[in-house]
């Protein structure tokens, strides 16, 4: 099978927050040249697209990317050859949300959180985004702190209101996360909870799988296959983890897991491939370029799986032959093929080297002096 046409079509979305400063709760290390505003973040994202050719959209995080004129931001993106991707709501960085946002026992706080979510749909309208991403940090820290079922009712009520506000061609993706910042109960802790809410709501509600949001050892490709079969897999927040929600570069910690996931989805339409990463130590733009390449390499290997041979082996229960088919694809060096595809598209075959040679980093380091660098909460 010729895997090139599918690879030519592949698109990977980068997150605006990957270009800003980030860190752990112990320290944020600032880097030179980091953007001061969403316009500069988009300029950096344009570099990732310039050298990879497959990253033409950028996810925004509101209010980190709040601007006065969203239509203007959209035009700015357009001028850079980019479009605005998923709008990520943020109902976790306000003192009011200490006991939760949409599940908060106080109706005033719930209303405030819902208003923010609805504002995010207004921003989708203005920016041309078709996807709203919902992640709730809501939960409790202590047994007895709040009523678990009542919190589910409050969540369902908020989701219904957001769902009703979605326009033609718009959808929301509900994100789950095992724990953190809540430690005892989390209101959307797993794919089953997200799935159940989405099924009740209808086709415009789907689940997003953040690869870092599972317990160690979880079989993520099983979740992916299950959701796909039900038409409820909306997309991915890709990143890598060693321990918890590490947000390291996708494919860095476990490239074989990424391959196994891509094997399930590589040929499925309508799935959003997004990165949700932070580059705390490594430089950000090359970190994103490397991540896009990691997803692309895993996709190419997944597409190389000989489906006919696999089916035949599976049909007769030949476990070792079936496993060998997958491993043959995984062990193929796809880098020459991808370099070739880039050249065919008029790109440098080596995006990392081409970016390093471009002088962009030196340019932004010299130009972006003064002002406040973007980072968490900004
Ligand atoms: C939460 O951990 C999360 O994965 C959500 O997608 C947030 O919006 C994002 O991280 C912020 O980095
Ligand atoms: Mn995420």
CSV table of C-alpha atoms and ligand atoms in Angstrom, one decimal:
chain,number,residue,atom,x,y,z
A,1,UNK,CA,0.0,0.0,0.0
A,2,UNK,CA,1.2,3.5,-0.8
A,3,UNK,CA,1.2,5.3,2.5
A,4,UNK,CA,2.2,8.7,1.1
A,5,UNK,CA,-1.2,10.1,0.3
A,6,UNK,CA,-2.3,9.7,3.9
A,7,UNK,CA,0.9,11.2,5.2
A,8,UNK,CA,0.5,14.2,2.9
A,9,UNK,CA,-2.9,14.8,4.4
A,10,UNK,CA,-1.9,14.5,8.1
A,11,UNK,CA,-2.3,17.6,10.3
A,12,UNK,CA,-1.0,18.1,13.8
A,13,UNK,CA,-2.1,21.1,15.9
A,14,UNK,CA,0.3,22.9,18.2
A,15,UNK,CA,-0.7,24.6,21.4
A,16,UNK,CA,-0.1,28.3,22.0
A,17,UNK,CA,1.0,27.6,25.5
A,18,UNK,CA,3.9,25.4,24.3
A,19,UNK,CA,5.6,28.6,23.1
A,20,UNK,CA,5.4,30.4,26.5
A,21,UNK,CA,7.5,29.8,29.6
A,22,UNK,CA,6.5,26.8,31.8
A,23,UNK,CA,7.9,24.8,34.6
A,24,UNK,CA,7.0,22.7,37.6
A,25,UNK,CA,5.5,24.0,40.8
A,26,UNK,CA,9.1,24.4,41.9
A,27,UNK,CA,10.5,26.7,39.2
A,28,UNK,CA,9.7,28.2,35.9
A,29,UNK,CA,12.9,28.7,33.9
A,30,UNK,CA,12.6,31.7,31.5
A,31,UNK,CA,14.0,31.3,28.0
A,32,UNK,CA,15.2,34.1,25.7
A,33,UNK,CA,12.9,35.1,22.8
A,34,UNK,CA,9.8,33.8,24.4
A,35,UNK,CA,6.6,35.4,23.1
A,36,UNK,CA,5.0,38.3,25.0
A,37,UNK,CA,1.5,37.9,23.6
A,38,UNK,CA,-0.7,35.6,21.4
A,39,UNK,CA,0.5,37.3,18.2
A,40,UNK,CA,4.1,36.3,18.9
A,41,UNK,CA,3.0,32.8,19.9
A,42,UNK,CA,1.3,32.5,16.5
A,43,UNK,CA,4.5,33.7,14.8
A,44,UNK,CA,6.5,30.9,16.6
A,45,UNK,CA,3.8,28.4,15.6
A,46,UNK,CA,4.2,29.5,12.0
A,47,UNK,CA,7.9,28.4,12.2
A,48,UNK,CA,6.8,24.9,13.2
A,49,UNK,CA,4.5,24.7,10.2
A,50,UNK,CA,7.2,26.3,8.0
A,51,UNK,CA,9.6,23.5,8.6
A,52,UNK,CA,7.3,20.5,9.1
A,53,UNK,CA,4.6,21.5,6.6
A,54,UNK,CA,1.9,19.7,8.6
A,55,UNK,CA,1.2,21.9,11.6
A,56,UNK,CA,-1.0,24.7,10.2
A,57,UNK,CA,-3.4,25.2,13.2
A,58,UNK,CA,-2.8,26.5,16.7
A,59,UNK,CA,-4.9,25.8,19.8
A,60,UNK,CA,-5.7,28.8,22.0
A,61,UNK,CA,-6.1,28.8,25.8
A,62,UNK,CA,-8.5,31.4,27.2
A,63,UNK,CA,-7.7,33.6,29.1
A,64,UNK,CA,-4.0,33.0,28.5
A,65,UNK,CA,-4.6,34.1,24.9
A,66,UNK,CA,-7.2,36.8,25.6
A,67,UNK,CA,-7.2,39.6,23.1
A,68,UNK,CA,-9.6,42.5,22.4
A,69,UNK,CA,-10.2,41.6,18.8
A,70,UNK,CA,-10.5,37.9,18.0
A,71,UNK,CA,-11.4,38.5,14.4
A,72,UNK,CA,-8.1,40.5,14.2
A,73,UNK,CA,-6.2,37.5,15.8
A,74,UNK,CA,-7.8,35.3,13.2
A,75,UNK,CA,-6.6,37.6,10.4
A,76,UNK,CA,-3.1,37.6,12.0
A,77,UNK,CA,-3.1,33.8,11.9
A,78,UNK,CA,-4.3,33.8,8.4
A,79,UNK,CA,-1.5,36.2,7.3
A,80,UNK,CA,1.0,33.7,8.8
A,81,UNK,CA,-0.6,30.7,6.9
A,82,UNK,CA,-2.2,29.4,10.1
A,83,UNK,CA,-5.7,28.9,11.3
A,84,UNK,CA,-7.1,28.9,14.9
A,85,UNK,CA,-7.7,25.4,16.2
A,86,UNK,CA,-9.3,24.2,19.4
A,87,UNK,CA,-10.3,26.8,22.0
A,88,UNK,CA,-9.3,25.5,25.4
A,89,UNK,CA,-11.4,26.8,28.2
A,90,UNK,CA,-9.8,27.6,31.5
A,91,UNK,CA,-11.9,27.3,34.6
A,92,UNK,CA,-9.0,26.4,36.9
A,93,UNK,CA,-7.1,29.5,37.6
A,94,UNK,CA,-9.3,31.7,39.6
A,95,UNK,CA,-9.7,31.9,43.4
A,96,UNK,CA,-13.5,31.3,42.9
A,97,UNK,CA,-12.7,27.8,41.6
A,98,UNK,CA,-11.1,26.6,44.8
A,99,UNK,CA,-14.1,24.2,45.4
A,100,UNK,CA,-14.7,23.6,41.7
A,101,UNK,CA,-16.0,25.4,38.7
A,102,UNK,CA,-19.1,23.9,37.0
A,103,UNK,CA,-19.5,21.5,39.9
A,104,UNK,CA,-19.0,24.0,42.7
A,105,UNK,CA,-21.6,23.9,45.4
A,106,UNK,CA,-22.1,27.7,45.0
A,107,UNK,CA,-24.5,28.5,42.2
A,108,UNK,CA,-22.8,31.9,41.7
A,109,UNK,CA,-19.5,30.2,40.9
A,110,UNK,CA,-21.1,27.7,38.6
A,111,UNK,CA,-22.8,30.5,36.7
A,112,UNK,CA,-19.4,32.3,36.4
A,113,UNK,CA,-17.7,29.1,35.1
A,114,UNK,CA,-20.6,28.5,32.6
A,115,UNK,CA,-20.4,32.1,31.3
A,116,UNK,CA,-16.7,31.5,30.6
A,117,UNK,CA,-17.4,28.4,28.7
A,118,UNK,CA,-20.1,30.2,26.6
A,119,UNK,CA,-17.6,33.0,26.0
A,120,UNK,CA,-15.3,30.4,24.6
A,121,UNK,CA,-18.0,29.5,22.0
A,122,UNK,CA,-18.2,33.2,21.1
A,123,UNK,CA,-14.5,33.1,20.6
A,124,UNK,CA,-14.9,30.0,18.4
A,125,UNK,CA,-17.4,32.0,16.3
A,126,UNK,CA,-15.0,35.0,15.9
A,127,UNK,CA,-11.9,32.9,15.2
A,128,UNK,CA,-13.4,30.3,13.0
A,129,UNK,CA,-12.6,27.5,15.4
A,130,UNK,CA,-14.8,24.4,15.3
A,131,UNK,CA,-13.6,22.7,18.5
A,132,UNK,CA,-14.0,23.6,22.1
A,133,UNK,CA,-11.9,21.7,24.6
A,134,UNK,CA,-13.2,21.3,28.1
A,135,UNK,CA,-11.0,20.2,31.0
A,136,UNK,CA,-12.3,20.6,34.5
A,137,UNK,CA,-9.9,20.5,37.4
A,138,UNK,CA,-13.0,20.0,39.6
A,139,UNK,CA,-12.9,17.4,42.4
A,140,UNK,CA,-12.5,17.1,46.1
A,141,UNK,CA,-9.5,16.4,48.4
A,142,UNK,CA,-11.2,14.8,51.3
A,143,UNK,CA,-13.9,12.1,51.8
A,144,UNK,CA,-17.1,13.9,52.8
A,145,UNK,CA,-16.0,17.2,51.3
A,146,UNK,CA,-18.9,17.3,48.8
A,147,UNK,CA,-21.7,15.1,47.4
A,148,UNK,CA,-20.2,13.0,44.6
A,149,UNK,CA,-23.5,12.5,42.7
A,150,UNK,CA,-24.6,16.1,43.1
A,151,UNK,CA,-21.4,17.2,41.5
A,152,UNK,CA,-22.2,14.9,38.5
A,153,UNK,CA,-25.6,16.5,38.3
A,154,UNK,CA,-24.0,20.0,38.2
A,155,UNK,CA,-21.5,18.9,35.6
A,156,UNK,CA,-24.3,17.5,33.4
A,157,UNK,CA,-26.3,20.7,33.7
A,158,UNK,CA,-23.4,22.8,32.6
A,159,UNK,CA,-22.5,20.5,29.7
A,160,UNK,CA,-26.1,20.6,28.5
A,161,UNK,CA,-26.0,24.4,28.4
A,162,UNK,CA,-22.7,24.5,26.5
A,163,UNK,CA,-23.9,21.8,24.1
A,164,UNK,CA,-27.1,23.9,23.4
A,165,UNK,CA,-24.9,26.9,22.5
A,166,UNK,CA,-22.8,25.1,19.9
A,167,UNK,CA,-23.4,26.2,16.3
A,168,UNK,CA,-23.5,24.4,13.1
A,169,UNK,CA,-20.2,22.5,12.5
A,170,UNK,CA,-19.0,23.1,16.1
A,171,UNK,CA,-18.3,20.4,18.7
A,172,UNK,CA,-16.8,20.1,22.1
A,173,UNK,CA,-14.3,17.6,23.3
A,174,UNK,CA,-14.5,16.5,27.0
A,175,UNK,CA,-11.1,15.8,28.5
A,176,UNK,CA,-10.6,13.4,31.5
A,177,UNK,CA,-7.8,13.2,33.9
A,178,UNK,CA,-7.1,10.7,36.6
A,179,UNK,CA,-6.2,13.1,39.3
A,180,UNK,CA,-4.5,16.5,40.0
A,181,UNK,CA,-5.2,19.1,41.2
A,182,UNK,CA,-7.9,17.2,43.1
A,183,UNK,CA,-6.6,14.2,45.0
A,184,UNK,CA,-9.6,12.3,46.4
A,185,UNK,CA,-12.3,12.5,43.8
A,186,UNK,CA,-12.1,14.0,40.4
A,187,UNK,CA,-15.3,14.9,38.6
A,188,UNK,CA,-14.1,13.7,35.2
A,189,UNK,CA,-11.4,11.2,36.1
A,190,UNK,CA,-11.6,8.7,33.2
A,191,UNK,CA,-12.8,8.0,29.7
A,192,UNK,CA,-15.9,6.2,31.0
A,193,UNK,CA,-17.2,9.2,32.8
A,194,UNK,CA,-16.4,11.5,29.8
A,195,UNK,CA,-18.0,9.0,27.5
A,196,UNK,CA,-21.2,8.7,29.5
A,197,UNK,CA,-21.7,12.4,29.5
A,198,UNK,CA,-21.0,12.7,25.8
A,199,UNK,CA,-23.4,9.9,24.9
A,200,UNK,CA,-26.2,11.6,26.7
A,201,UNK,CA,-25.5,14.9,25.0
A,202,UNK,CA,-25.3,13.8,21.3
A,203,UNK,CA,-23.0,13.8,18.3
A,204,UNK,CA,-21.4,17.2,19.0
A,205,UNK,CA,-19.9,15.9,22.2
A,206,UNK,CA,-16.9,13.7,22.0
A,207,UNK,CA,-14.0,12.5,24.2
A,208,UNK,CA,-10.5,13.8,23.9
A,209,UNK,CA,-7.7,11.5,25.1
A,210,UNK,CA,-4.8,13.3,26.7
A,211,UNK,CA,-2.1,10.6,26.7
A,212,UNK,CA,-0.7,11.8,30.0
A,213,UNK,CA,-3.9,11.5,31.9
A,214,UNK,CA,-4.0,7.8,32.8
A,215,UNK,CA,-2.7,5.6,35.6
A,216,UNK,CA,0.6,3.9,34.8
A,217,UNK,CA,0.2,0.8,32.7
A,218,UNK,CA,-3.2,1.8,31.3
A,219,UNK,CA,-3.8,0.4,27.8
A,220,UNK,CA,-4.5,3.6,26.0
A,221,UNK,CA,-5.0,2.0,22.6
A,222,UNK,CA,-7.8,-0.1,24.0
A,223,UNK,CA,-9.6,3.1,25.1
A,224,UNK,CA,-9.0,4.6,21.7
A,225,UNK,CA,-10.3,1.6,19.9
A,226,UNK,CA,-13.4,1.5,22.1
A,227,UNK,CA,-14.2,5.2,21.6
A,228,UNK,CA,-13.6,4.9,17.9
A,229,UNK,CA,-16.1,2.1,17.6
A,230,UNK,CA,-18.7,4.2,19.4
A,231,UNK,CA,-18.0,7.3,17.2
A,232,UNK,CA,-16.9,9.1,20.4
A,233,UNK,CA,-13.2,9.7,19.9
A,234,UNK,CA,-12.8,13.4,19.1
A,235,UNK,CA,-9.1,13.8,19.3
A,236,UNK,CA,-5.8,13.6,21.2
A,237,UNK,CA,-3.8,15.9,23.5
A,238,UNK,CA,-0.5,14.3,22.8
A,239,UNK,CA,2.4,14.3,25.2
A,240,UNK,CA,4.6,11.8,27.1
A,241,UNK,CA,4.7,10.8,30.7
A,242,UNK,CA,7.0,8.8,32.9
A,243,UNK,CA,5.1,9.4,36.2
A,244,UNK,CA,1.9,11.5,36.0
A,245,UNK,CA,0.9,14.4,33.8
A,246,UNK,CA,4.5,15.2,32.9
A,247,UNK,CA,3.7,16.9,29.6
A,248,UNK,CA,7.0,15.8,28.0
A,249,UNK,CA,7.4,15.6,24.2
A,250,UNK,CA,5.1,13.1,22.6
A,251,UNK,CA,6.9,9.9,21.6
A,252,UNK,CA,9.9,10.6,23.8
A,253,UNK,CA,9.0,8.4,26.8
A,254,UNK,CA,7.3,5.6,24.9
A,255,UNK,CA,7.5,5.7,21.1
A,256,UNK,CA,6.1,2.1,21.0
A,257,UNK,CA,2.9,3.2,22.8
A,258,UNK,CA,2.5,6.1,20.4
A,259,UNK,CA,2.8,3.6,17.5
A,260,UNK,CA,0.2,1.3,19.0
A,261,UNK,CA,-2.2,4.3,19.4
A,262,UNK,CA,-1.5,5.5,15.9
A,263,UNK,CA,-2.2,2.0,14.5
A,264,UNK,CA,-5.7,2.3,15.8
A,265,UNK,CA,-6.4,5.8,14.4
A,266,UNK,CA,-4.1,6.5,11.5
A,267,UNK,CA,-6.7,5.9,8.9
A,268,UNK,CA,-9.7,7.3,10.7
A,269,UNK,CA,-11.1,10.6,9.5
A,270,UNK,CA,-12.1,13.6,11.8
A,271,UNK,CA,-9.7,12.9,14.7
A,272,UNK,CA,-7.9,16.0,16.0
A,273,UNK,CA,-4.2,15.4,16.6
A,274,UNK,CA,-3.2,18.1,19.0
A,275,UNK,CA,-0.1,18.5,21.1
A,276,UNK,CA,-0.6,19.5,24.8
A,277,UNK,CA,2.9,20.0,25.9
A,278,UNK,CA,5.3,22.2,27.9
A,279,UNK,CA,8.9,22.6,27.2
A,280,UNK,CA,10.3,23.5,30.6
A,281,UNK,CA,14.0,22.8,29.8
A,282,UNK,CA,14.4,22.4,26.1
A,283,UNK,CA,13.9,25.2,23.6
A,284,UNK,CA,10.3,25.5,22.6
A,285,UNK,CA,10.1,25.8,18.8
A,286,UNK,CA,12.4,22.9,18.1
A,287,UNK,CA,10.6,21.0,20.9
A,288,UNK,CA,7.4,21.4,18.9
A,289,UNK,CA,9.1,20.5,15.6
A,290,UNK,CA,10.6,17.3,17.1
A,291,UNK,CA,7.1,16.4,18.6
A,292,UNK,CA,5.4,16.9,15.3
A,293,UNK,CA,8.0,14.7,13.7
A,294,UNK,CA,7.6,12.0,16.4
A,295,UNK,CA,3.8,11.8,15.7
A,296,UNK,CA,4.5,11.8,11.9
A,297,UNK,CA,7.0,8.9,12.3
A,298,UNK,CA,4.7,6.9,14.4
A,299,UNK,CA,1.9,7.5,11.9
A,300,UNK,CA,4.1,6.3,9.0
A,301,UNK,CA,5.0,3.1,10.9
A,302,UNK,CA,1.4,2.5,11.8
A,303,UNK,CA,0.4,2.9,8.1
A,304,UNK,CA,3.0,0.4,7.1
A,305,UNK,CA,1.4,-2.4,9.0
A,306,UNK,CA,0.5,-5.1,6.4
A,307,UNK,CA,-3.3,-5.3,7.2
A,308,UNK,CA,-3.9,-8.4,5.0
A,309,UNK,CA,-1.0,-10.4,6.5
A,310,UNK,CA,-2.2,-9.3,10.0
A,311,UNK,CA,-5.8,-10.4,9.3
A,312,UNK,CA,-4.7,-13.7,8.0
A,313,UNK,CA,-2.6,-14.4,11.0
A,314,UNK,CA,-5.3,-13.3,13.4
A,315,UNK,CA,-7.9,-15.4,11.6
A,316,UNK,CA,-6.0,-18.6,12.3
A,317,UNK,CA,-4.8,-17.6,15.7
A,318,UNK,CA,-1.2,-17.3,14.7
A,319,UNK,CA,-0.1,-15.0,17.6
A,320,UNK,CA,3.5,-14.9,16.7
A,321,UNK,CA,2.9,-14.1,13.0
A,322,UNK,CA,0.4,-11.4,13.9
A,323,UNK,CA,2.8,-9.9,16.4
A,324,UNK,CA,5.6,-10.0,13.8
A,325,UNK,CA,3.5,-8.0,11.3
A,326,UNK,CA,3.2,-5.2,13.8
A,327,UNK,CA,6.8,-5.3,14.9
A,328,UNK,CA,8.0,-5.3,11.3
A,329,UNK,CA,6.2,-2.1,10.7
A,330,UNK,CA,7.4,-0.6,14.0
A,331,UNK,CA,11.0,-1.5,13.3
A,332,UNK,CA,11.0,0.1,9.8
A,333,UNK,CA,13.1,3.3,9.5
A,334,UNK,CA,10.6,5.7,8.0
A,335,UNK,CA,12.8,8.7,8.2
A,336,UNK,CA,14.1,8.5,4.6
A,337,UNK,CA,10.5,8.3,3.3
A,338,UNK,CA,9.4,11.3,5.4
A,339,UNK,CA,12.5,13.3,4.2
A,340,UNK,CA,11.5,12.4,0.7
A,341,UNK,CA,7.9,13.6,1.2
A,342,UNK,CA,9.2,16.9,2.6
A,343,UNK,CA,11.5,17.5,-0.4
A,344,UNK,CA,8.6,16.7,-2.7
A,345,UNK,CA,6.6,19.4,-0.8
A,346,UNK,CA,9.5,21.9,-1.3
A,347,UNK,CA,10.6,21.6,2.4
A,348,UNK,CA,14.0,20.9,3.8
A,349,UNK,CA,14.3,17.1,4.5
A,350,UNK,CA,15.7,17.8,8.0
A,351,UNK,CA,13.3,20.2,9.8
A,352,UNK,CA,15.4,20.4,13.0
A,353,UNK,CA,18.6,21.4,11.1
A,354,UNK,CA,16.7,23.8,8.8
A,355,UNK,CA,15.2,25.6,11.8
A,356,UNK,CA,18.6,25.8,13.5
A,357,UNK,CA,20.1,27.3,10.4
A,358,UNK,CA,17.2,29.8,9.8
A,359,UNK,CA,18.4,32.2,12.4
A,360,UNK,CA,14.9,32.7,13.8
A,361,UNK,CA,15.9,32.0,17.4
A,362,UNK,CA,18.6,34.6,17.2
A,363,UNK,CA,16.2,37.0,15.7
A,364,UNK,CA,13.5,36.6,18.4
A,365,UNK,CA,16.1,36.6,21.1
A,366,UNK,CA,17.3,40.0,20.0
A,367,UNK,CA,13.9,41.5,19.2
A,368,UNK,CA,11.8,40.3,22.1
A,369,UNK,CA,13.3,42.4,24.8
A,370,UNK,CA,11.2,44.1,27.4
A,371,UNK,CA,7.6,43.3,28.2
A,372,UNK,CA,6.3,40.3,30.1
A,373,UNK,CA,7.0,36.9,28.7
A,374,UNK,CA,4.0,34.7,28.3
A,375,UNK,CA,3.7,31.8,30.7
A,376,UNK,CA,1.2,30.1,32.9
A,377,UNK,CA,-1.6,32.4,33.7
A,378,UNK,CA,-0.6,35.0,31.1
B,1,LIG,C1,-4.9,19.6,32.0
B,1,LIG,O1,-3.9,18.9,32.6
B,1,LIG,C2,-4.6,19.8,30.5
B,1,LIG,O2,-4.2,18.6,29.9
B,1,LIG,C3,-5.8,20.4,29.8
B,1,LIG,O3,-5.8,20.1,28.5
B,1,LIG,C4,-5.5,21.9,30.0
B,1,LIG,O4,-6.3,22.8,29.3
B,1,LIG,C5,-4.0,21.9,29.6
B,1,LIG,O5,-3.5,20.7,30.3
B,1,LIG,C6,-3.2,23.0,29.9
B,1,LIG,O6,-1.9,22.8,29.7
B,2,LIG,MN1,-4.7,18.2,27.9
